[in-house]
XYZ file of C-alpha atoms in Angstrom:
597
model
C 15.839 -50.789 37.367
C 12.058 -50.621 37.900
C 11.157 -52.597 41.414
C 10.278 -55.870 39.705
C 13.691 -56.093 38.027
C 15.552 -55.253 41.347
C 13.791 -58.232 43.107
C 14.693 -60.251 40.230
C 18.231 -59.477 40.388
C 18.190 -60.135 44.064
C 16.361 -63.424 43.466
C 19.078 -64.455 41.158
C 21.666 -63.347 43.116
C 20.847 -65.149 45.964
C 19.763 -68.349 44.466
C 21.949 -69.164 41.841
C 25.014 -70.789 42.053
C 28.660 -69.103 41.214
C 29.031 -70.853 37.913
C 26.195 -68.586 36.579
C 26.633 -65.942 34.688
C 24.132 -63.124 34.667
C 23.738 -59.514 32.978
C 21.340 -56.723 33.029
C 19.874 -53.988 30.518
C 23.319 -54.675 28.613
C 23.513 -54.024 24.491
C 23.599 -57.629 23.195
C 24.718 -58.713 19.256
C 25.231 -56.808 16.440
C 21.972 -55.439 16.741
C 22.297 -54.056 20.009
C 19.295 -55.718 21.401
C 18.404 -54.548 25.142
C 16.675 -57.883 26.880
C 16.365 -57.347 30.783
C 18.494 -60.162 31.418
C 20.607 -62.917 30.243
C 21.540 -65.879 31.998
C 24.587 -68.030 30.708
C 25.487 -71.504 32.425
C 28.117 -73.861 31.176
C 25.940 -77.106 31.374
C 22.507 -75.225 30.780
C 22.741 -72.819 27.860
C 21.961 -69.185 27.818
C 18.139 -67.930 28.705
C 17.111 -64.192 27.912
C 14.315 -62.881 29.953
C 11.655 -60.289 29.787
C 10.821 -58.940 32.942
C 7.193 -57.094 33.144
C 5.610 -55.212 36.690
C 2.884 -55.257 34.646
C -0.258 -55.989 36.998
C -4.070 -57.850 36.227
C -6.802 -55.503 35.988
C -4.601 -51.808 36.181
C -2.471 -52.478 33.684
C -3.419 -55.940 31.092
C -6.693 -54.917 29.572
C -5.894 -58.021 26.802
C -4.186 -60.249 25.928
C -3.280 -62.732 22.739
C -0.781 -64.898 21.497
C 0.363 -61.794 19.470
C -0.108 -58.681 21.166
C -1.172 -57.420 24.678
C -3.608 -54.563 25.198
C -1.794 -52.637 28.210
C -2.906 -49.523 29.966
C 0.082 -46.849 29.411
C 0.557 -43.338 30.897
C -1.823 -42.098 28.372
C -4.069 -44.251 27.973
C -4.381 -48.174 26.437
C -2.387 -48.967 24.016
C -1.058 -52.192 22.168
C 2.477 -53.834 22.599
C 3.803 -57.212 21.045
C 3.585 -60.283 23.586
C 6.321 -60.131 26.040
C 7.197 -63.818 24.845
C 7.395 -63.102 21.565
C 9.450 -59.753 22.430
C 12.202 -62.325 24.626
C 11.928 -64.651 21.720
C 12.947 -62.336 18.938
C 15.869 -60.986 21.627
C 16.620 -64.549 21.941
C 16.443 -65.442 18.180
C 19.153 -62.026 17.262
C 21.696 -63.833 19.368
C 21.304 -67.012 18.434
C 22.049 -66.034 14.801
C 24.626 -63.792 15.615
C 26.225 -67.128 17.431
C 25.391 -69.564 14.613
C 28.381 -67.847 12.847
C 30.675 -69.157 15.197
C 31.856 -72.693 13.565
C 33.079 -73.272 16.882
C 29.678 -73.410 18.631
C 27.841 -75.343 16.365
C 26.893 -78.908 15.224
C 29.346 -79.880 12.706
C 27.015 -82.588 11.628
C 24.017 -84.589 11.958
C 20.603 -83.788 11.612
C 20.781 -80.514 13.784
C 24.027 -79.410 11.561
C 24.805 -75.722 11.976
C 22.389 -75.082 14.996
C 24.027 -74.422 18.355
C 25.396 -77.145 20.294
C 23.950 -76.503 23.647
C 21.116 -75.697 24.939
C 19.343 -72.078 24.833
C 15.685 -70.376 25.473
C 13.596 -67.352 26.510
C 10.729 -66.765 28.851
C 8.712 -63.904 30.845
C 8.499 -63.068 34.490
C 5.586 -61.151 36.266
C 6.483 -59.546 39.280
C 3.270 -58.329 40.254
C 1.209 -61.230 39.559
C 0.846 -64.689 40.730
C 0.529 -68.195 39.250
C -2.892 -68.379 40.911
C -3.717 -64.984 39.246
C -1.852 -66.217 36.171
C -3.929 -69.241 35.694
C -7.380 -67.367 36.671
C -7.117 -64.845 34.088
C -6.533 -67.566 31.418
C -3.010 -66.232 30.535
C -2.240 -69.537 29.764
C -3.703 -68.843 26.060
C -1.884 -66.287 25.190
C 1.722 -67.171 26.911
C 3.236 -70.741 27.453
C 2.676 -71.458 31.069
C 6.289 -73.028 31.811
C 8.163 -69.788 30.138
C 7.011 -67.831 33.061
C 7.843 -67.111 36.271
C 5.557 -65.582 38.834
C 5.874 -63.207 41.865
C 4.662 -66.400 44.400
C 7.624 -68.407 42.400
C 10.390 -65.387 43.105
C 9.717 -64.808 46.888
C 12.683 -64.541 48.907
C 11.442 -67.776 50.517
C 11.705 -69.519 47.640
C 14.105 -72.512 47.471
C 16.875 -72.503 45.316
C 16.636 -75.196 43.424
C 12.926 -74.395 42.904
C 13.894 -71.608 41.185
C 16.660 -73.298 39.316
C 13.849 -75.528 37.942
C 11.488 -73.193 37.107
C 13.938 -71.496 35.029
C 14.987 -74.407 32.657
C 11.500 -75.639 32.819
C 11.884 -73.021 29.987
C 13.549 -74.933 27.627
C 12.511 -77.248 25.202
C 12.411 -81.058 26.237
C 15.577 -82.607 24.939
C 18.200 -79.918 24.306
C 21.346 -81.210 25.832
C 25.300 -80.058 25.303
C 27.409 -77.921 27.448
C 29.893 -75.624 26.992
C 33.681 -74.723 27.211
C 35.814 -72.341 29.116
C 36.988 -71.099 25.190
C 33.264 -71.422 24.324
C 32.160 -69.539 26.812
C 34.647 -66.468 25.761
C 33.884 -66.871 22.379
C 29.724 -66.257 23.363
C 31.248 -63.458 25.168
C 32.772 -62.523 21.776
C 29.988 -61.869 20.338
C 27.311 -61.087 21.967
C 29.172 -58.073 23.988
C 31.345 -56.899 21.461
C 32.132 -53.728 23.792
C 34.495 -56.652 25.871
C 36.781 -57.575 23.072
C 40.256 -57.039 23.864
C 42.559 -55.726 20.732
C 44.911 -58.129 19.751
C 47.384 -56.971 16.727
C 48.443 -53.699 15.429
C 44.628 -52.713 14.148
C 42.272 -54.420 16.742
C 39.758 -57.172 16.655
C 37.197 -54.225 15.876
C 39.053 -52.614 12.893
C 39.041 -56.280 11.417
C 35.815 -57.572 12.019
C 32.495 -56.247 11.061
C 29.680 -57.628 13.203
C 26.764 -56.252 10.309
C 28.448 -58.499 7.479
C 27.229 -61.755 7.113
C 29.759 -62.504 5.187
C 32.839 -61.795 7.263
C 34.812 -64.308 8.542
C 35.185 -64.792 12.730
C 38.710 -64.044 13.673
C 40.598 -67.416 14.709
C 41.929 -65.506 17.999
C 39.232 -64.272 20.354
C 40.320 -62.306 23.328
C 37.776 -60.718 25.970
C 37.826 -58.876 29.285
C 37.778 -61.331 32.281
C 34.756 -61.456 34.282
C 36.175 -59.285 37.125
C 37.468 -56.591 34.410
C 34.102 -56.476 32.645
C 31.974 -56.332 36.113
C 34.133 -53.508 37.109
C 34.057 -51.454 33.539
C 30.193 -51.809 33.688
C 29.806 -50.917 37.250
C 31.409 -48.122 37.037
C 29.705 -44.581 38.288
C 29.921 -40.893 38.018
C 32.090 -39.670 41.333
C 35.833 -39.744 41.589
C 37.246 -42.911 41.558
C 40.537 -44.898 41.450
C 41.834 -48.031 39.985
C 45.099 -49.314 41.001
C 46.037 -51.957 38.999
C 49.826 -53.687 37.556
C 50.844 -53.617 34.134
C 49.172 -55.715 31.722
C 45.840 -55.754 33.912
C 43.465 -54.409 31.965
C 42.999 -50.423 32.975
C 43.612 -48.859 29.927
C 41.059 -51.050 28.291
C 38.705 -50.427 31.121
C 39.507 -46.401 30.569
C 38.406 -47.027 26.867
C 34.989 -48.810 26.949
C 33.924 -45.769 30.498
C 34.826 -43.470 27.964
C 33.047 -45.166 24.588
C 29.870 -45.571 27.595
C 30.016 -41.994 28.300
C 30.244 -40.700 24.949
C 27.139 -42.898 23.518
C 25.046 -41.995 26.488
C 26.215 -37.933 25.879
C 23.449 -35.820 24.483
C 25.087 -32.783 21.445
C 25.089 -30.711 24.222
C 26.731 -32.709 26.676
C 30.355 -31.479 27.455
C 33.250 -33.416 26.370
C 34.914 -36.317 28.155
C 39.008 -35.848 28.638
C 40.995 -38.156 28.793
C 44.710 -37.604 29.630
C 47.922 -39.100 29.821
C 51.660 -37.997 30.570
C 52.901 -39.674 27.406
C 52.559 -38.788 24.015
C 52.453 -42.126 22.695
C 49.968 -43.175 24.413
C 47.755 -40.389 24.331
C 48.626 -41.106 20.212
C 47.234 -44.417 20.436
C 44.514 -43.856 22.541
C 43.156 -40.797 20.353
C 43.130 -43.322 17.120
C 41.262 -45.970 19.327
C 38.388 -42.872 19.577
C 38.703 -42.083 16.040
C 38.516 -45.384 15.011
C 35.150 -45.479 17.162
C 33.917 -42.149 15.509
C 34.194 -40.564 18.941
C 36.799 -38.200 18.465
C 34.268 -35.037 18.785
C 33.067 -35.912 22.146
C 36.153 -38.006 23.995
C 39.283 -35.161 23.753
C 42.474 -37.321 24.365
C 45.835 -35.162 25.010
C 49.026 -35.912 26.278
C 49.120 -33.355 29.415
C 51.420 -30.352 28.419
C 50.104 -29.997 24.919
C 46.706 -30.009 26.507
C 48.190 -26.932 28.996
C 49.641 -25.370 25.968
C 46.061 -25.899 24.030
C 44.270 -24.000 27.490
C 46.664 -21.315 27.543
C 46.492 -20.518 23.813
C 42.401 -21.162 23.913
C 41.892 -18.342 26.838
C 44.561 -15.897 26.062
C 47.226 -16.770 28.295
C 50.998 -15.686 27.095
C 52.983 -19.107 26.582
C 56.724 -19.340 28.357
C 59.768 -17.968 26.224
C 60.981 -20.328 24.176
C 64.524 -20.154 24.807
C 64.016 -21.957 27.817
C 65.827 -25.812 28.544
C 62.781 -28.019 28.031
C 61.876 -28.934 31.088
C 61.932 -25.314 32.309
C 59.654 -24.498 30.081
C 57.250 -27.443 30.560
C 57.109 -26.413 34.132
C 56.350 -23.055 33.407
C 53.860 -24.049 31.412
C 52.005 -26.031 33.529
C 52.164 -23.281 36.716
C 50.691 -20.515 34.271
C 47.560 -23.186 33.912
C 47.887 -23.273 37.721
C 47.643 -19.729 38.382
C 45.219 -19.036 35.822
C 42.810 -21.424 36.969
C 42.957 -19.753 40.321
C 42.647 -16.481 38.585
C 39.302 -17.745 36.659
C 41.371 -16.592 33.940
C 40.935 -20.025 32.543
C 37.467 -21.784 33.589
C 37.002 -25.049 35.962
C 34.595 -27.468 35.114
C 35.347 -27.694 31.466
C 34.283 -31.435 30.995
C 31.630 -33.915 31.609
C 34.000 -36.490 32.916
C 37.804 -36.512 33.161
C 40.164 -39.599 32.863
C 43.390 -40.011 33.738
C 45.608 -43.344 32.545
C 49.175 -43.642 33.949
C 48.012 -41.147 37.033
C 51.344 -42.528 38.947
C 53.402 -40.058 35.928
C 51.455 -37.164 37.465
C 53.159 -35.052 40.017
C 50.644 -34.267 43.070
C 50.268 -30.172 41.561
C 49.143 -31.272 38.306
C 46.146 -34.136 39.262
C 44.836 -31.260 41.658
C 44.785 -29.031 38.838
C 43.306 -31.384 36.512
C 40.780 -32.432 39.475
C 39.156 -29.213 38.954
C 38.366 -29.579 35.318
C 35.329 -32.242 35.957
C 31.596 -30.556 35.978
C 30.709 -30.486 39.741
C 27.055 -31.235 37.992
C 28.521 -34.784 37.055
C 31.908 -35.093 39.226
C 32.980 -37.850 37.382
C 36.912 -38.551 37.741
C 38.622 -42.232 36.908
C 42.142 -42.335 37.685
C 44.664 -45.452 37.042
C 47.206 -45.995 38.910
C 50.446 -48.161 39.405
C 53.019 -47.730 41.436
C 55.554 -49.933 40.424
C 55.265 -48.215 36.880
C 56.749 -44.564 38.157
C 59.532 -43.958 36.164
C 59.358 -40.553 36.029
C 59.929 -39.394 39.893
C 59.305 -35.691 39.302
C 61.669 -34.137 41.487
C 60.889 -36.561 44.455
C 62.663 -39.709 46.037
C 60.165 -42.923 46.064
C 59.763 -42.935 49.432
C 58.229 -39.342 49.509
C 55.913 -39.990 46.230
C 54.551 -43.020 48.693
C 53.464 -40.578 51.299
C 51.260 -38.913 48.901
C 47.336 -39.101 48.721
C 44.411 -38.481 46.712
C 42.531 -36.969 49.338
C 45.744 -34.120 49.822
C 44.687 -32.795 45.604
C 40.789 -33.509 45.835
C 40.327 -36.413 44.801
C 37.173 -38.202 47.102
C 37.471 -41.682 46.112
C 37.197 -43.057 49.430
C 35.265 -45.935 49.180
C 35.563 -45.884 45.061
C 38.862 -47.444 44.916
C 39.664 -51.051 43.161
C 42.851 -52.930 42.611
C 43.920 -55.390 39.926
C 46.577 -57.470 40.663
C 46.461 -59.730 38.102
C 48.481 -59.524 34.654
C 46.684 -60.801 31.636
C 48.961 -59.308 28.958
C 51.442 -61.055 29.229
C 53.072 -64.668 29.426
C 53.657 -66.609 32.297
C 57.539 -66.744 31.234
C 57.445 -62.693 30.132
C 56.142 -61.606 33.395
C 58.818 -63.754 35.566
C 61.623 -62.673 33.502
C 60.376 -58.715 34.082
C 59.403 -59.008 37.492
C 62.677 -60.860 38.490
C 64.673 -57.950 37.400
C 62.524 -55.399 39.506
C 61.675 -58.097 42.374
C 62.820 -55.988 45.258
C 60.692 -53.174 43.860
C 57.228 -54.926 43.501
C 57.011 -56.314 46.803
C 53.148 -55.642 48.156
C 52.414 -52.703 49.805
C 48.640 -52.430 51.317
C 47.995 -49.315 52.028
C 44.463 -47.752 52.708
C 42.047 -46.452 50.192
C 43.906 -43.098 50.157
C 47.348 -44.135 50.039
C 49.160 -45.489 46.864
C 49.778 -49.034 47.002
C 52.853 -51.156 45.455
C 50.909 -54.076 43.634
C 52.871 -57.523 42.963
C 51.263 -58.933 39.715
C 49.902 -62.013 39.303
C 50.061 -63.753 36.124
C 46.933 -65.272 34.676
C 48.784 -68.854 34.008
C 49.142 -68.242 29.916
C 51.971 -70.420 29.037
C 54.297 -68.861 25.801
C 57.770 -69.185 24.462
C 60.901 -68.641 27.034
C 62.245 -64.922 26.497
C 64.999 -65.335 23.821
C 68.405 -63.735 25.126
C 70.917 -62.619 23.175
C 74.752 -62.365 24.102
C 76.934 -61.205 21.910
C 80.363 -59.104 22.487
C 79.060 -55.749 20.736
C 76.316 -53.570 20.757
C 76.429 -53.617 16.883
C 76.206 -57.209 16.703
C 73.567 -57.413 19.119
C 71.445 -55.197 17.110
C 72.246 -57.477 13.926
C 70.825 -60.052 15.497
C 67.908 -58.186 17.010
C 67.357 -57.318 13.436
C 67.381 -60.925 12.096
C 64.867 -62.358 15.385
C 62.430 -58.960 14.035
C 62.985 -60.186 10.548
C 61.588 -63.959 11.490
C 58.826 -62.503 13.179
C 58.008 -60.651 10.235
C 57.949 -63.739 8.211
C 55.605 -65.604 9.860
C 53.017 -62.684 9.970
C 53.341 -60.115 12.016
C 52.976 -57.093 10.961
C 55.309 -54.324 11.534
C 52.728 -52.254 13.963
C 52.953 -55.975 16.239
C 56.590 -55.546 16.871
C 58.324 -52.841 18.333
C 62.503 -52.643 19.486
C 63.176 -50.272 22.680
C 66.390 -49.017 23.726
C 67.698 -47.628 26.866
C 68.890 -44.607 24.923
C 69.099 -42.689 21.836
C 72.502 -43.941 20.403
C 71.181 -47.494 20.996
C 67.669 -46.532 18.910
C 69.170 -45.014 15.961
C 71.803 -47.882 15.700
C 68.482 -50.395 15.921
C 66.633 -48.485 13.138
C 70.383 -48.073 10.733
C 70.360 -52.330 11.257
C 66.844 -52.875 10.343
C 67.282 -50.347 7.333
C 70.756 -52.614 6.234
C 68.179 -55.645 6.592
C 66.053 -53.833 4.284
C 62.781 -53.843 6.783
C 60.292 -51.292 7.146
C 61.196 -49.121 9.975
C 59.264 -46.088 11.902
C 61.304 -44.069 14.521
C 60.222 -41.911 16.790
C 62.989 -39.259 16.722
C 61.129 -36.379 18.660
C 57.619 -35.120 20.524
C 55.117 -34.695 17.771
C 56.131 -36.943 15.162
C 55.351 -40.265 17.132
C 52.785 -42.566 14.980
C 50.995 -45.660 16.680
C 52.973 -48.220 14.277
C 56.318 -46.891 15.213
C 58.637 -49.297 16.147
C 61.578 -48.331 17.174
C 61.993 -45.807 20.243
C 63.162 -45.629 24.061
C 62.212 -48.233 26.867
C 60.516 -44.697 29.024
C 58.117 -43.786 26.033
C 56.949 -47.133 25.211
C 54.862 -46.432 28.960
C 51.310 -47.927 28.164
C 51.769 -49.647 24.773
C 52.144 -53.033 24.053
C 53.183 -55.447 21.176
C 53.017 -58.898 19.976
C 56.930 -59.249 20.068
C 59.042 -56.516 21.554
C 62.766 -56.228 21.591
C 64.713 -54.673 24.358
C 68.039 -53.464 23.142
C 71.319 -52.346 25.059
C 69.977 -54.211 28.515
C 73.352 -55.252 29.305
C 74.503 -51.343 29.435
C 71.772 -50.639 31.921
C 72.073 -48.894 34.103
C 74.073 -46.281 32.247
C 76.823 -44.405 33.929
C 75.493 -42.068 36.957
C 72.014 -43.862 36.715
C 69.909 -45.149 39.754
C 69.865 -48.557 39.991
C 66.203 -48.689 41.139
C 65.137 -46.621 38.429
C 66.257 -49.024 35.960
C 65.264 -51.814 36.914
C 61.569 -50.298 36.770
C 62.371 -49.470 33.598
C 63.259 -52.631 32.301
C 60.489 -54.230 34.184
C 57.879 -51.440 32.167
C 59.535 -52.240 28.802
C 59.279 -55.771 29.271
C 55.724 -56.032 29.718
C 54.892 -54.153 26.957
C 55.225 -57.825 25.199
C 52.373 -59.925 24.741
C 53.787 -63.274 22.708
C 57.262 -62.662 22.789
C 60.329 -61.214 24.087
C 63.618 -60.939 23.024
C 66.410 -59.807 25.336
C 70.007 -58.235 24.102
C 72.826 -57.802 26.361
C 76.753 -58.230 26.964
C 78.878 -61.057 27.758
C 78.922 -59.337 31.167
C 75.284 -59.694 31.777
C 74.945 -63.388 32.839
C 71.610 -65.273 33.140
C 69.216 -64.386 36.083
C 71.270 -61.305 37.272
C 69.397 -58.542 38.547
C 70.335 -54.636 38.738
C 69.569 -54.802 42.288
């Protein structure tokens, strides 16, 4: 921000009320626009403004109705009005919005223009309205679309302010907007906010640069407190603790997107891991998909120890070893090769790490000193109530571990999201009640690892659908026939997915929907997993979600020798993977409201 634009931002701060919205220097439209900032009120409309610290004498030489003589670092030179440069910002969004059947007149004389109210205007920081009116500006600039340095004093009273800035608009625009409204604005003129909603994504489906293509009828965006936090965001290590269905994965993708745009060719590249394949499946396509796949490296975390040992010579464990010998193994050559310099630190411009609560202490210390000490730019997400895989350690040990203890320094960096927009309100009381005893808050300090209880964001849905039947075999009949129906009334087979408890119970699942002839994708082993699969195990399905999700063989959990606490957090993880609906299969033993604990 130059000084002007800080003061502004102050001023605004201070003196507007909370049912303002405001942004800075953020990409707006299709075209990407930069104004300095935009204003967005439900009664008053939206205002973009042009903020200049341009001064009278030593810097405005002249000045017109079209362009401004200004004197530059290297001498004068010419520059469009700075009312016609807000106006044309102004004029990109407001066609960009006029697409939007939804936030226009659908009749009348004013037919196809926005409904409410919206404008543009200038403010000088560095001169006042005395100045203003002495140097004639008045003849080349509107008088009431600008705001002087006298009129944006700290002394300034509020609602003096608030005047002066819809003195901007033109006498008689009335309307107001929405709550759904406002999100769809949001929609579209930051389409870096959109949440993806179906198998492909709002952004696979809709091309902002066609005039042509039809606004989807669903419109899903960050909240306010999600998109504050993923464009406040900055380099040093920091932590986000947040429950399932909150938000952080999405908030991992746009830092990352950010990042990579902002990257120079010879900027390192951003990693982003993850201790499940799946997900580090899914969130690789996302990059593709964004033509980012060159600069944003996404790896599950052994192959990416595999890929460093192969890369800098390193001999790979013997591969007669029991699997998780050998992943182990793995992992501690990286370890000791790292503090050999066989294999370099600093590799990347920024690391990421989603799901950090599947990472033993050993491994986020090794992958700690992968970030460029030139940047130091770490994000980890976290949630407790989401570690299903204990590594070797009893819960109440894992809680006694901190960030501070592998080198991570986000004191004073950390933020928690307690809230749960993915799912329904019905979804999320059905999962948590399960897990209850398990996700009762635990505040700990910035360094600790808290236990979040999620709050739901109040979206109302269908009840969970449970089905009781006296076999296994019939239950997954009838799973088959509620998948079936949801294929029917359009949802496609990447929106649904089945999870089991166990192997046997996935590949009777997949034989059912095969007798029901369905399409059917299985993920049978590592490597073979692709992002429409569904059908696979409640523990891989860790940071994925679908439309309508399945969970099969519930009444058999927990299985023979199995800790009770473990799965009910394992329930509780599959269950919020759902985003519409949720379908429930279990015994005639497993009654209505019971719990595993």
């Amino acid at each position: 921000m130059t000084s002007g634009e800080r003061r502004l931002a102050e001023r605004l701060e201070q003196k507007l009320d909370d049912d303002y919205r405001l942004w800075y220097d953020v990409p707006m439209g299709p075209r990407n626009t930069h104004p300095d900032f935009c204003v967005l009120h439900p009664r008053r409309g939206i205002l973009v403004l042009e903020v200049k610290d341009w001064k009278l004498g030593s810097t405005i030489l002249n000045a017109d109705k079209q362009n401004w003589e200004i004197l530059g670092d290297n001498g004068p030179k010419t520059v469009i009005n700075p009312l016609e440069q807000a106006r044309q910002y102004a004029h990109a969004v407001v066609k960009a919005l006029e697409r939007d059947a939804q936030l226009v007149q659908p009749a009348g004389a004013h037919a196809g223009k926005l409904a409410f109210p919206w404008s543009y205007g200038v403010v000088f920081t560095n001169i006042t309205r005395k100045q203003f009116e002495t140097a004639e500006l008045q003849h080349a600039i509107e008088p009431n679309r600008v705001i002087c340095q006298d009129e944006m004093l700290e002394s300034v009273d509020a609602e003096d302010l608030q005047s002066r800035l819809w003195g901007m608009f033109p006498f008689g625009m009335r309307g107001a907007l929405s709550l759904p409204q406002i999100d769809r604005v949001r929609w579209i003129m930051f389409p870096e906010v959109r949440v993806p909603h179906g198998s492909n994504g709002q952004g696979a489906l809709f091309d902002d640069n066609d005039a042509d293509a039809q606004l989807p009828d669903i419109m899903r965006v960050m909240d306010l407190q999600q998109e504050q936090l993923a464009r406040s965001l900055g380099d040093g290590h920091r932590v986000i603790h947040g429950v399932a269905g909150s938000g952080k994965t999405m908030i991992l993708g746009y830092r990352a997107e950010y990042l990579a745009q902002a990257s120079t060719p010879s900027s390192k590249p951003i990693l982003i891991l993850c201790f499940n394949e799946p997900l580090g499946v899914k969130l690789h396509s996302v990059m593709q998909a964004k033509g980012l796949s060159g600069k944003v490296h996404v790896r599950h975390f052994h192959k990416w120890c595999r890929d460093q040992l192969v890369a800098y010579g390193q001999t790979l464990p013997a591969n007669h070893m029991p699997v998780g010998t050998m992943m182990a193994d793995m992992v501690q050559r990286v370890i000791n090769a790292v503090d050999r310099t066989q294999i370099p630190s600093g590799q990347y411009q920024a690391v990421m790490i989603d799901e950090g609560h599947d990472f033993a202490p050993e491994w986020l210390k090794l992958v700690t000193q992968m970030v460029d000490p030139t940047t130091n730019s770490l994000l980890v997400l976290y949630d407790d109530a989401q570690s299903i895989y204990e590594r070797g350690q009893s819960r109440d040990k894992s809680k006694q571990f901190s960030f501070k203890s592998v080198g991570i320094q986000a004191q004073g960096r950390t933020t928690i999201l307690k809230i749960n927009y993915r799912n329904t309100k019905q979804i999320l009381q059905t999962a948590s009640l399960v897990a209850a005893d398990l996700l009762t808050a635990d505040d700990k300090d910035d360094d600790g690892i808290p236990l979040l209880k999620p709050i739901g964001c109040g979206r109302d849905g269908e009840a969970p659908l449970i089905i009781r039947l006296p076999t296994l075999r019939d239950e997954a009949f009838a799973i088959a026939d509620e998948m079936g129906c949801a294929h029917q009334e359009g949802h496609t087979s990447g929106d649904m997915a089945i999870l089991c408890p166990d192997y046997s119970t996935r590949d009777l699942c997949a034989q059912m929907l095969h007798q029901r002839q369905m399409p059917v994708e299985m993920r049978r082993s590592p490597g073979d997993f692709d992002p429409t699969s569904k059908v696979m195990t409640m523990t891989v399905s860790k940071g994925l979600e679908f439309l309508a999700v399945a969970l099969a063989g519930v009444g058999h959990m927990p299985a023979k020798g199995e800790d009770k606490q473990e799965a009910a957090l394992v329930f509780y993880v599959a269950a919020t993977r759902a985003t519409q609906r949720l379908v429930i299969g279990v015994d005639g033993n497993w009654g209505a409201g019971v719990r595993f604990l």
